[in-house]
């Protein structure tokens, strides 16, 4: 992908490929689907992915266990980022829980399930409205000082919350919903860019399935690509701190997504996509 950086250094010491992989969609049950899920995770690494995103909430630990089964022992250059701060509240429910004791327990569980001694990037999945933010970040900072966390990240935060969190500890990443047709968190991206903080957009191509704007189809056709690939290429061109993490449970879809890293938008194509917005 000439013209734009292909890697980014998270926290100054984890240099990863800018197009990562979101593991949330991988099936974690037994049977043939599990075999396919393991194959997808391994193929992602074979194709050069060095950033994989998971969370305690994804299968309540089952997703982390699947990644460990597929990838342990992990290559030295592979960063598996996970998230804590949400706990189960019944068969199908969840609740915020970023109390210090809960965060510590969740991190310990992630270390065990991932079969690692340190979580390279631990992201606060959601800010718990019942616990002061400084206390939540302070708890993660303590775990960082103990060597159980490498870097601290946030998820679904405002620019103001990011600034507040940075008063307590260094923040290495932010994971917010963001894509070509959904730019609600543009101010957060701008704050991350100014501070050289990694910005991991989740649902990076979600709107593509519902029929993207004509400009997206036009640019994709010009590139000889699919609309989702064009949207991923736009994200990579949008800012050097953007690290999309598209997810899939399909080997073919995985390879299609990762091929977007080789697309190069012209300035005209980028500007046309910049002007694209959600239909009225």
PDB file of C-alpha atoms in Angstrom:
ATOM      1  CA  UNK A   1       0.000   0.000   0.000  1.00  0.00           C
ATOM      2  CA  UNK A   2       2.348   2.673  -1.268  1.00  0.00           C
ATOM      3  CA  UNK A   3       1.815   6.211  -0.098  1.00  0.00           C
ATOM      4  CA  UNK A   4       0.400   5.364   3.326  1.00  0.00           C
ATOM      5  CA  UNK A   5       2.105   3.678   6.296  1.00  0.00           C
ATOM      6  CA  UNK A   6       1.444  -0.065   6.487  1.00  0.00           C
ATOM      7  CA  UNK A   7       2.280  -0.339  10.200  1.00  0.00           C
ATOM      8  CA  UNK A   8       1.701   1.584  13.414  1.00  0.00           C
ATOM      9  CA  UNK A   9       3.517   1.453  16.741  1.00  0.00           C
ATOM     10  CA  UNK A  10       1.001   1.028  19.576  1.00  0.00           C
ATOM     11  CA  UNK A  11       2.314   2.586  22.739  1.00  0.00           C
ATOM     12  CA  UNK A  12       5.672   3.040  21.086  1.00  0.00           C
ATOM     13  CA  UNK A  13       6.717  -0.616  21.240  1.00  0.00           C
ATOM     14  CA  UNK A  14       4.114  -2.827  19.523  1.00  0.00           C
ATOM     15  CA  UNK A  15       4.552  -2.284  15.789  1.00  0.00           C
ATOM     16  CA  UNK A  16       1.583  -3.928  14.119  1.00  0.00           C
ATOM     17  CA  UNK A  17       0.087  -4.198  10.662  1.00  0.00           C
ATOM     18  CA  UNK A  18      -2.518  -1.456  10.294  1.00  0.00           C
ATOM     19  CA  UNK A  19      -5.155  -3.842   8.987  1.00  0.00           C
ATOM     20  CA  UNK A  20      -5.942  -6.147  11.868  1.00  0.00           C
ATOM     21  CA  UNK A  21      -8.511  -8.830  12.611  1.00  0.00           C
ATOM     22  CA  UNK A  22     -11.547  -8.730  14.903  1.00  0.00           C
ATOM     23  CA  UNK A  23     -12.157 -12.181  16.391  1.00  0.00           C
ATOM     24  CA  UNK A  24     -15.671 -11.544  17.755  1.00  0.00           C
ATOM     25  CA  UNK A  25     -17.437 -13.407  14.924  1.00  0.00           C
ATOM     26  CA  UNK A  26     -15.448 -16.622  15.264  1.00  0.00           C
ATOM     27  CA  UNK A  27     -17.706 -19.482  16.433  1.00  0.00           C
ATOM     28  CA  UNK A  28     -16.440 -20.957  19.679  1.00  0.00           C
ATOM     29  CA  UNK A  29     -18.560 -24.099  20.007  1.00  0.00           C
ATOM     30  CA  UNK A  30     -17.464 -27.661  19.219  1.00  0.00           C
ATOM     31  CA  UNK A  31     -17.593 -29.318  15.815  1.00  0.00           C
ATOM     32  CA  UNK A  32     -16.601 -28.330  12.293  1.00  0.00           C
ATOM     33  CA  UNK A  33     -17.332 -24.649  12.866  1.00  0.00           C
ATOM     34  CA  UNK A  34     -14.642 -24.566  15.540  1.00  0.00           C
ATOM     35  CA  UNK A  35     -12.160 -26.107  13.152  1.00  0.00           C
ATOM     36  CA  UNK A  36     -12.968 -23.416  10.615  1.00  0.00           C
ATOM     37  CA  UNK A  37     -12.631 -20.700  13.258  1.00  0.00           C
ATOM     38  CA  UNK A  38      -9.178 -21.980  14.200  1.00  0.00           C
ATOM     39  CA  UNK A  39      -8.210 -22.074  10.539  1.00  0.00           C
ATOM     40  CA  UNK A  40      -9.367 -18.472  10.051  1.00  0.00           C
ATOM     41  CA  UNK A  41      -7.327 -17.234  13.038  1.00  0.00           C
ATOM     42  CA  UNK A  42      -4.227 -19.063  11.816  1.00  0.00           C
ATOM     43  CA  UNK A  43      -4.688 -17.862   8.242  1.00  0.00           C
ATOM     44  CA  UNK A  44      -4.944 -14.263   9.429  1.00  0.00           C
ATOM     45  CA  UNK A  45      -1.504 -14.552  11.016  1.00  0.00           C
ATOM     46  CA  UNK A  46      -0.131 -16.334   7.933  1.00  0.00           C
ATOM     47  CA  UNK A  47      -1.305 -13.395   5.825  1.00  0.00           C
ATOM     48  CA  UNK A  48       0.574 -10.903   7.980  1.00  0.00           C
ATOM     49  CA  UNK A  49      -1.952  -9.798  10.581  1.00  0.00           C
ATOM     50  CA  UNK A  50      -0.147  -8.808  13.768  1.00  0.00           C
ATOM     51  CA  UNK A  51      -3.104  -7.272  15.664  1.00  0.00           C
ATOM     52  CA  UNK A  52      -6.059  -9.418  16.749  1.00  0.00           C
ATOM     53  CA  UNK A  53      -8.902  -8.003  18.834  1.00  0.00           C
ATOM     54  CA  UNK A  54     -10.948 -10.019  21.318  1.00  0.00           C
ATOM     55  CA  UNK A  55     -12.731  -9.413  24.658  1.00  0.00           C
ATOM     56  CA  UNK A  56     -13.820 -11.057  27.877  1.00  0.00           C
ATOM     57  CA  UNK A  57     -17.400 -10.434  26.712  1.00  0.00           C
ATOM     58  CA  UNK A  58     -17.011 -12.458  23.488  1.00  0.00           C
ATOM     59  CA  UNK A  59     -18.392 -15.793  24.583  1.00  0.00           C
ATOM     60  CA  UNK A  60     -17.487 -14.875  28.175  1.00  0.00           C
ATOM     61  CA  UNK A  61     -13.953 -16.051  27.678  1.00  0.00           C
ATOM     62  CA  UNK A  62     -14.579 -18.644  24.978  1.00  0.00           C
ATOM     63  CA  UNK A  63     -13.209 -16.385  22.249  1.00  0.00           C
ATOM     64  CA  UNK A  64      -9.943 -15.902  24.120  1.00  0.00           C
ATOM     65  CA  UNK A  65      -9.677 -19.663  24.668  1.00  0.00           C
ATOM     66  CA  UNK A  66     -10.245 -20.274  20.954  1.00  0.00           C
ATOM     67  CA  UNK A  67      -7.453 -17.878  20.001  1.00  0.00           C
ATOM     68  CA  UNK A  68      -5.098 -19.562  22.435  1.00  0.00           C
ATOM     69  CA  UNK A  69      -5.978 -22.966  20.972  1.00  0.00           C
ATOM     70  CA  UNK A  70      -5.320 -21.665  17.479  1.00  0.00           C
ATOM     71  CA  UNK A  71      -2.231 -19.560  18.036  1.00  0.00           C
ATOM     72  CA  UNK A  72      -0.368 -20.565  21.208  1.00  0.00           C
ATOM     73  CA  UNK A  73       2.533 -20.083  21.434  1.00  0.00           C
ATOM     74  CA  UNK A  74       1.974 -16.744  19.734  1.00  0.00           C
ATOM     75  CA  UNK A  75       4.596 -15.292  17.383  1.00  0.00           C
ATOM     76  CA  UNK A  76       6.673 -12.576  19.008  1.00  0.00           C
ATOM     77  CA  UNK A  77       5.247  -9.923  16.691  1.00  0.00           C
ATOM     78  CA  UNK A  78       1.565 -10.813  17.308  1.00  0.00           C
ATOM     79  CA  UNK A  79      -0.420  -8.533  19.609  1.00  0.00           C
ATOM     80  CA  UNK A  80      -3.692  -9.961  20.923  1.00  0.00           C
ATOM     81  CA  UNK A  81      -5.677  -7.094  22.411  1.00  0.00           C
ATOM     82  CA  UNK A  82      -8.502  -7.942  24.763  1.00  0.00           C
ATOM     83  CA  UNK A  83     -11.077  -5.979  26.747  1.00  0.00           C
ATOM     84  CA  UNK A  84     -12.459  -5.976  30.283  1.00  0.00           C
ATOM     85  CA  UNK A  85     -15.057  -4.000  32.204  1.00  0.00           C
ATOM     86  CA  UNK A  86     -18.241  -5.889  31.290  1.00  0.00           C
ATOM     87  CA  UNK A  87     -19.566  -8.947  33.106  1.00  0.00           C
ATOM     88  CA  UNK A  88     -22.367 -11.402  32.552  1.00  0.00           C
ATOM     89  CA  UNK A  89     -25.710 -10.677  34.224  1.00  0.00           C
ATOM     90  CA  UNK A  90     -27.792 -13.715  33.399  1.00  0.00           C
ATOM     91  CA  UNK A  91     -28.036 -16.115  30.450  1.00  0.00           C
ATOM     92  CA  UNK A  92     -28.236 -13.371  27.824  1.00  0.00           C
ATOM     93  CA  UNK A  93     -27.486 -10.171  29.703  1.00  0.00           C
ATOM     94  CA  UNK A  94     -24.454  -8.080  30.512  1.00  0.00           C
ATOM     95  CA  UNK A  95     -23.631  -5.248  32.873  1.00  0.00           C
ATOM     96  CA  UNK A  96     -20.894  -2.690  33.413  1.00  0.00           C
ATOM     97  CA  UNK A  97     -18.434  -3.775  36.068  1.00  0.00           C
ATOM     98  CA  UNK A  98     -15.166  -1.865  36.203  1.00  0.00           C
ATOM     99  CA  UNK A  99     -14.696  -1.989  39.935  1.00  0.00           C
ATOM    100  CA  UNK A 100     -11.017  -2.473  40.785  1.00  0.00           C
ATOM    101  CA  UNK A 101     -11.520  -6.006  42.073  1.00  0.00           C
ATOM    102  CA  UNK A 102     -13.545  -6.985  39.002  1.00  0.00           C
ATOM    103  CA  UNK A 103     -11.023  -5.558  36.542  1.00  0.00           C
ATOM    104  CA  UNK A 104      -8.233  -7.426  38.298  1.00  0.00           C
ATOM    105  CA  UNK A 105     -10.185 -10.682  38.173  1.00  0.00           C
ATOM    106  CA  UNK A 106     -11.024 -10.255  34.490  1.00  0.00           C
ATOM    107  CA  UNK A 107      -7.401  -9.524  33.596  1.00  0.00           C
ATOM    108  CA  UNK A 108      -6.229 -12.583  35.536  1.00  0.00           C
ATOM    109  CA  UNK A 109      -8.794 -14.693  33.684  1.00  0.00           C
ATOM    110  CA  UNK A 110      -7.666 -13.314  30.318  1.00  0.00           C
ATOM    111  CA  UNK A 111      -4.044 -14.126  31.115  1.00  0.00           C
ATOM    112  CA  UNK A 112      -5.044 -17.687  31.948  1.00  0.00           C
ATOM    113  CA  UNK A 113      -7.280 -18.180  28.906  1.00  0.00           C
ATOM    114  CA  UNK A 114      -4.827 -16.631  26.441  1.00  0.00           C
ATOM    115  CA  UNK A 115      -1.929 -18.548  28.057  1.00  0.00           C
ATOM    116  CA  UNK A 116       0.233 -15.463  28.341  1.00  0.00           C
ATOM    117  CA  UNK A 117       2.027 -13.651  31.152  1.00  0.00           C
ATOM    118  CA  UNK A 118       1.084 -10.135  30.071  1.00  0.00           C
ATOM    119  CA  UNK A 119      -1.796  -8.654  28.082  1.00  0.00           C
ATOM    120  CA  UNK A 120      -0.045  -6.424  25.568  1.00  0.00           C
ATOM    121  CA  UNK A 121      -3.077  -4.157  25.154  1.00  0.00           C
ATOM    122  CA  UNK A 122      -5.968  -4.204  27.636  1.00  0.00           C
ATOM    123  CA  UNK A 123      -8.894  -1.995  26.671  1.00  0.00           C
ATOM    124  CA  UNK A 124     -11.633  -0.844  29.019  1.00  0.00           C
ATOM    125  CA  UNK A 125     -14.633  -2.209  27.136  1.00  0.00           C
ATOM    126  CA  UNK A 126     -17.010   0.433  28.437  1.00  0.00           C
ATOM    127  CA  UNK A 127     -16.709   3.110  31.085  1.00  0.00           C
ATOM    128  CA  UNK A 128     -18.653   2.023  34.148  1.00  0.00           C
ATOM    129  CA  UNK A 129     -20.987   4.908  35.087  1.00  0.00           C
ATOM    130  CA  UNK A 130     -21.025   3.787  38.731  1.00  0.00           C
ATOM    131  CA  UNK A 131     -17.248   4.016  39.259  1.00  0.00           C
ATOM    132  CA  UNK A 132     -15.153   7.203  38.914  1.00  0.00           C
ATOM    133  CA  UNK A 133     -13.182   7.079  35.680  1.00  0.00           C
ATOM    134  CA  UNK A 134      -9.933   7.891  37.474  1.00  0.00           C
ATOM    135  CA  UNK A 135     -10.501   4.850  39.683  1.00  0.00           C
ATOM    136  CA  UNK A 136     -11.096   2.580  36.681  1.00  0.00           C
ATOM    137  CA  UNK A 137      -8.000   3.794  34.846  1.00  0.00           C
ATOM    138  CA  UNK A 138      -6.022   3.802  38.080  1.00  0.00           C
ATOM    139  CA  UNK A 139      -6.814   0.130  38.591  1.00  0.00           C
ATOM    140  CA  UNK A 140      -5.559  -0.708  35.119  1.00  0.00           C
ATOM    141  CA  UNK A 141      -2.471   1.407  35.734  1.00  0.00           C
ATOM    142  CA  UNK A 142      -1.712  -0.637  38.859  1.00  0.00           C
ATOM    143  CA  UNK A 143      -1.964  -3.838  36.818  1.00  0.00           C
ATOM    144  CA  UNK A 144       0.311  -2.230  34.250  1.00  0.00           C
ATOM    145  CA  UNK A 145       2.890  -1.430  36.899  1.00  0.00           C
ATOM    146  CA  UNK A 146       2.703  -5.056  38.070  1.00  0.00           C
ATOM    147  CA  UNK A 147       3.572  -6.195  34.552  1.00  0.00           C
ATOM    148  CA  UNK A 148       0.225  -7.837  33.831  1.00  0.00           C
ATOM    149  CA  UNK A 149      -0.760  -5.213  31.249  1.00  0.00           C
ATOM    150  CA  UNK A 150       1.505  -3.694  28.625  1.00  0.00           C
ATOM    151  CA  UNK A 151      -0.677  -0.809  27.493  1.00  0.00           C
ATOM    152  CA  UNK A 152      -4.102   0.587  28.372  1.00  0.00           C
ATOM    153  CA  UNK A 153      -6.828   1.318  25.832  1.00  0.00           C
ATOM    154  CA  UNK A 154     -10.411   2.586  25.884  1.00  0.00           C
ATOM    155  CA  UNK A 155     -13.548   1.677  23.957  1.00  0.00           C
ATOM    156  CA  UNK A 156     -16.611   3.755  23.036  1.00  0.00           C
ATOM    157  CA  UNK A 157     -15.501   6.998  24.624  1.00  0.00           C
ATOM    158  CA  UNK A 158     -15.838  10.680  23.857  1.00  0.00           C
ATOM    159  CA  UNK A 159     -12.924  13.020  23.296  1.00  0.00           C
ATOM    160  CA  UNK A 160     -13.614  14.485  26.732  1.00  0.00           C
ATOM    161  CA  UNK A 161     -13.482  11.073  28.396  1.00  0.00           C
ATOM    162  CA  UNK A 162     -10.239  10.294  26.582  1.00  0.00           C
ATOM    163  CA  UNK A 163      -8.711  13.520  27.862  1.00  0.00           C
ATOM    164  CA  UNK A 164      -9.881  12.756  31.406  1.00  0.00           C
ATOM    165  CA  UNK A 165      -8.474   9.220  31.297  1.00  0.00           C
ATOM    166  CA  UNK A 166      -5.103  10.508  30.110  1.00  0.00           C
ATOM    167  CA  UNK A 167      -4.795  12.512  33.327  1.00  0.00           C
ATOM    168  CA  UNK A 168      -4.466   9.209  35.206  1.00  0.00           C
ATOM    169  CA  UNK A 169      -2.427   7.044  32.814  1.00  0.00           C
ATOM    170  CA  UNK A 170      -1.062   6.888  29.292  1.00  0.00           C
ATOM    171  CA  UNK A 171      -3.691   5.693  26.824  1.00  0.00           C
ATOM    172  CA  UNK A 172      -2.364   3.735  23.848  1.00  0.00           C
ATOM    173  CA  UNK A 173      -5.569   3.061  21.896  1.00  0.00           C
ATOM    174  CA  UNK A 174      -9.235   3.886  21.457  1.00  0.00           C
ATOM    175  CA  UNK A 175     -11.728   1.477  19.916  1.00  0.00           C
ATOM    176  CA  UNK A 176     -14.908   3.248  18.762  1.00  0.00           C
ATOM    177  CA  UNK A 177     -17.525   2.516  16.121  1.00  0.00           C
ATOM    178  CA  UNK A 178     -16.466   4.341  12.960  1.00  0.00           C
ATOM    179  CA  UNK A 179     -16.643   3.814   9.221  1.00  0.00           C
ATOM    180  CA  UNK A 180     -17.055   5.741   5.977  1.00  0.00           C
ATOM    181  CA  UNK A 181     -20.798   6.151   6.516  1.00  0.00           C
ATOM    182  CA  UNK A 182     -20.764   6.563  10.299  1.00  0.00           C
ATOM    183  CA  UNK A 183     -18.392   9.258  11.532  1.00  0.00           C
ATOM    184  CA  UNK A 184     -20.016  10.178  14.824  1.00  0.00           C
ATOM    185  CA  UNK A 185     -16.682   9.781  16.580  1.00  0.00           C
ATOM    186  CA  UNK A 186     -14.684  12.039  14.252  1.00  0.00           C
ATOM    187  CA  UNK A 187     -13.666  14.273  17.207  1.00  0.00           C
ATOM    188  CA  UNK A 188     -12.229  11.226  18.978  1.00  0.00           C
ATOM    189  CA  UNK A 189     -10.251  10.234  15.900  1.00  0.00           C
ATOM    190  CA  UNK A 190      -8.871  13.769  15.661  1.00  0.00           C
ATOM    191  CA  UNK A 191      -7.848  13.657  19.336  1.00  0.00           C
ATOM    192  CA  UNK A 192      -6.127  10.305  18.780  1.00  0.00           C
ATOM    193  CA  UNK A 193      -4.299  11.598  15.727  1.00  0.00           C
ATOM    194  CA  UNK A 194      -3.051  14.638  17.642  1.00  0.00           C
ATOM    195  CA  UNK A 195      -1.695  12.428  20.435  1.00  0.00           C
ATOM    196  CA  UNK A 196      -0.429   9.543  18.246  1.00  0.00           C
ATOM    197  CA  UNK A 197      -2.942   7.167  19.853  1.00  0.00           C
ATOM    198  CA  UNK A 198      -4.088   4.138  17.861  1.00  0.00           C
ATOM    199  CA  UNK A 199      -7.718   4.379  16.724  1.00  0.00           C
ATOM    200  CA  UNK A 200      -9.344   0.974  16.144  1.00  0.00           C
ATOM    201  CA  UNK A 201     -12.666   1.415  14.324  1.00  0.00           C
ATOM    202  CA  UNK A 202     -15.070  -1.431  14.991  1.00  0.00           C
ATOM    203  CA  UNK A 203     -17.786  -2.190  12.429  1.00  0.00           C
ATOM    204  CA  UNK A 204     -15.440  -0.684   9.812  1.00  0.00           C
ATOM    205  CA  UNK A 205     -17.577  -1.868   6.892  1.00  0.00           C
ATOM    206  CA  UNK A 206     -20.917  -2.567   8.598  1.00  0.00           C
ATOM    207  CA  UNK A 207     -22.861  -0.152   6.413  1.00  0.00           C
ATOM    208  CA  UNK A 208     -21.641  -1.804   3.212  1.00  0.00           C
ATOM    209  CA  UNK A 209     -24.054  -4.707   3.566  1.00  0.00           C
ATOM    210  CA  UNK A 210     -27.075  -2.407   3.635  1.00  0.00           C
ATOM    211  CA  UNK A 211     -26.148  -0.762   0.358  1.00  0.00           C
ATOM    212  CA  UNK A 212     -23.437   1.895   0.413  1.00  0.00           C
ATOM    213  CA  UNK A 213     -23.718   5.187  -1.417  1.00  0.00           C
ATOM    214  CA  UNK A 214     -23.238   5.231  -5.210  1.00  0.00           C
ATOM    215  CA  UNK A 215     -19.829   6.873  -4.832  1.00  0.00           C
ATOM    216  CA  UNK A 216     -18.563   3.828  -2.940  1.00  0.00           C
ATOM    217  CA  UNK A 217     -19.687   1.499  -5.728  1.00  0.00           C
ATOM    218  CA  UNK A 218     -18.118   3.780  -8.322  1.00  0.00           C
ATOM    219  CA  UNK A 219     -14.745   3.912  -6.587  1.00  0.00           C
ATOM    220  CA  UNK A 220     -14.814   0.165  -5.929  1.00  0.00           C
ATOM    221  CA  UNK A 221     -15.437  -0.469  -9.632  1.00  0.00           C
ATOM    222  CA  UNK A 222     -12.545   1.799 -10.579  1.00  0.00           C
ATOM    223  CA  UNK A 223     -10.283  -0.123  -8.194  1.00  0.00           C
ATOM    224  CA  UNK A 224     -11.493  -3.529  -9.364  1.00  0.00           C
ATOM    225  CA  UNK A 225     -12.536  -4.139  -5.765  1.00  0.00           C
ATOM    226  CA  UNK A 226     -15.622  -4.727  -3.640  1.00  0.00           C
ATOM    227  CA  UNK A 227     -17.428  -1.957  -1.777  1.00  0.00           C
ATOM    228  CA  UNK A 228     -16.181  -3.228   1.627  1.00  0.00           C
ATOM    229  CA  UNK A 229     -12.617  -3.259   0.302  1.00  0.00           C
ATOM    230  CA  UNK A 230     -12.993   0.335  -0.882  1.00  0.00           C
ATOM    231  CA  UNK A 231     -14.310   1.321   2.551  1.00  0.00           C
ATOM    232  CA  UNK A 232     -11.338  -0.345   4.260  1.00  0.00           C
ATOM    233  CA  UNK A 233      -8.950   1.391   1.871  1.00  0.00           C
ATOM    234  CA  UNK A 234     -10.583   4.713   2.762  1.00  0.00           C
ATOM    235  CA  UNK A 235     -10.078   4.032   6.476  1.00  0.00           C
ATOM    236  CA  UNK A 236      -6.406   3.248   5.936  1.00  0.00           C
ATOM    237  CA  UNK A 237      -6.006   6.465   3.944  1.00  0.00           C
ATOM    238  CA  UNK A 238      -8.037   8.507   6.437  1.00  0.00           C
ATOM    239  CA  UNK A 239      -5.296   8.737   9.081  1.00  0.00           C
ATOM    240  CA  UNK A 240      -2.052   6.892   9.899  1.00  0.00           C
ATOM    241  CA  UNK A 241      -3.394   6.157  13.404  1.00  0.00           C
ATOM    242  CA  UNK A 242      -6.431   4.231  12.072  1.00  0.00           C
ATOM    243  CA  UNK A 243      -6.159   0.447  12.507  1.00  0.00           C
ATOM    244  CA  UNK A 244      -9.331  -1.223  11.161  1.00  0.00           C
ATOM    245  CA  UNK A 245     -10.199  -4.617  12.661  1.00  0.00           C
ATOM    246  CA  UNK A 246     -12.721  -6.223  10.281  1.00  0.00           C
ATOM    247  CA  UNK A 247     -14.019  -9.572  11.485  1.00  0.00           C
ATOM    248  CA  UNK A 248     -15.303 -12.677   9.767  1.00  0.00           C
ATOM    249  CA  UNK A 249     -15.712 -16.426  10.240  1.00  0.00           C
ATOM    250  CA  UNK A 250     -14.977 -17.147   6.562  1.00  0.00           C
ATOM    251  CA  UNK A 251     -11.566 -17.815   5.064  1.00  0.00           C
ATOM    252  CA  UNK A 252     -12.590 -16.302   1.729  1.00  0.00           C
ATOM    253  CA  UNK A 253     -13.959 -13.175   3.405  1.00  0.00           C
ATOM    254  CA  UNK A 254     -10.818 -12.870   5.516  1.00  0.00           C
ATOM    255  CA  UNK A 255      -8.617 -12.903   2.435  1.00  0.00           C
ATOM    256  CA  UNK A 256     -10.901 -10.390   0.717  1.00  0.00           C
ATOM    257  CA  UNK A 257     -10.704  -8.023   3.674  1.00  0.00           C
ATOM    258  CA  UNK A 258      -6.934  -8.228   3.977  1.00  0.00           C
ATOM    259  CA  UNK A 259      -6.470  -7.640   0.252  1.00  0.00           C
ATOM    260  CA  UNK A 260      -7.776  -4.105   0.869  1.00  0.00           C
ATOM    261  CA  UNK A 261      -4.341  -3.250   2.284  1.00  0.00           C
ATOM    262  CA  UNK A 262      -2.964  -3.406  -1.250  1.00  0.00           C
ATOM    263  CA  UNK A 263      -5.431  -0.872  -2.664  1.00  0.00           C
ATOM    264  CA  UNK A 264      -4.217   2.644  -3.298  1.00  0.00           C
ATOM    265  CA  UNK A 265      -6.802   5.419  -3.572  1.00  0.00           C
ATOM    266  CA  UNK A 266      -6.082   8.353  -5.836  1.00  0.00           C
ATOM    267  CA  UNK A 267      -6.552  11.794  -4.328  1.00  0.00           C
ATOM    268  CA  UNK A 268      -9.726  12.192  -6.370  1.00  0.00           C
ATOM    269  CA  UNK A 269     -11.131   8.888  -5.154  1.00  0.00           C
ATOM    270  CA  UNK A 270     -10.316   9.707  -1.547  1.00  0.00           C
ATOM    271  CA  UNK A 271     -12.008  13.096  -1.791  1.00  0.00           C
ATOM    272  CA  UNK A 272     -15.114  11.590  -3.365  1.00  0.00           C
ATOM    273  CA  UNK A 273     -15.347   9.101  -0.545  1.00  0.00           C
ATOM    274  CA  UNK A 274     -14.687  11.846   1.997  1.00  0.00           C
ATOM    275  CA  UNK A 275     -17.836  13.589   0.755  1.00  0.00           C
ATOM    276  CA  UNK A 276     -19.920  10.444   1.094  1.00  0.00           C
ATOM    277  CA  UNK A 277     -22.407  10.468   3.944  1.00  0.00           C
ATOM    278  CA  UNK A 278     -25.332   8.411   5.155  1.00  0.00           C
ATOM    279  CA  UNK A 279     -28.385   8.733   2.913  1.00  0.00           C
ATOM    280  CA  UNK A 280     -30.978  11.226   4.177  1.00  0.00           C
TER     281      UNK A 280
END
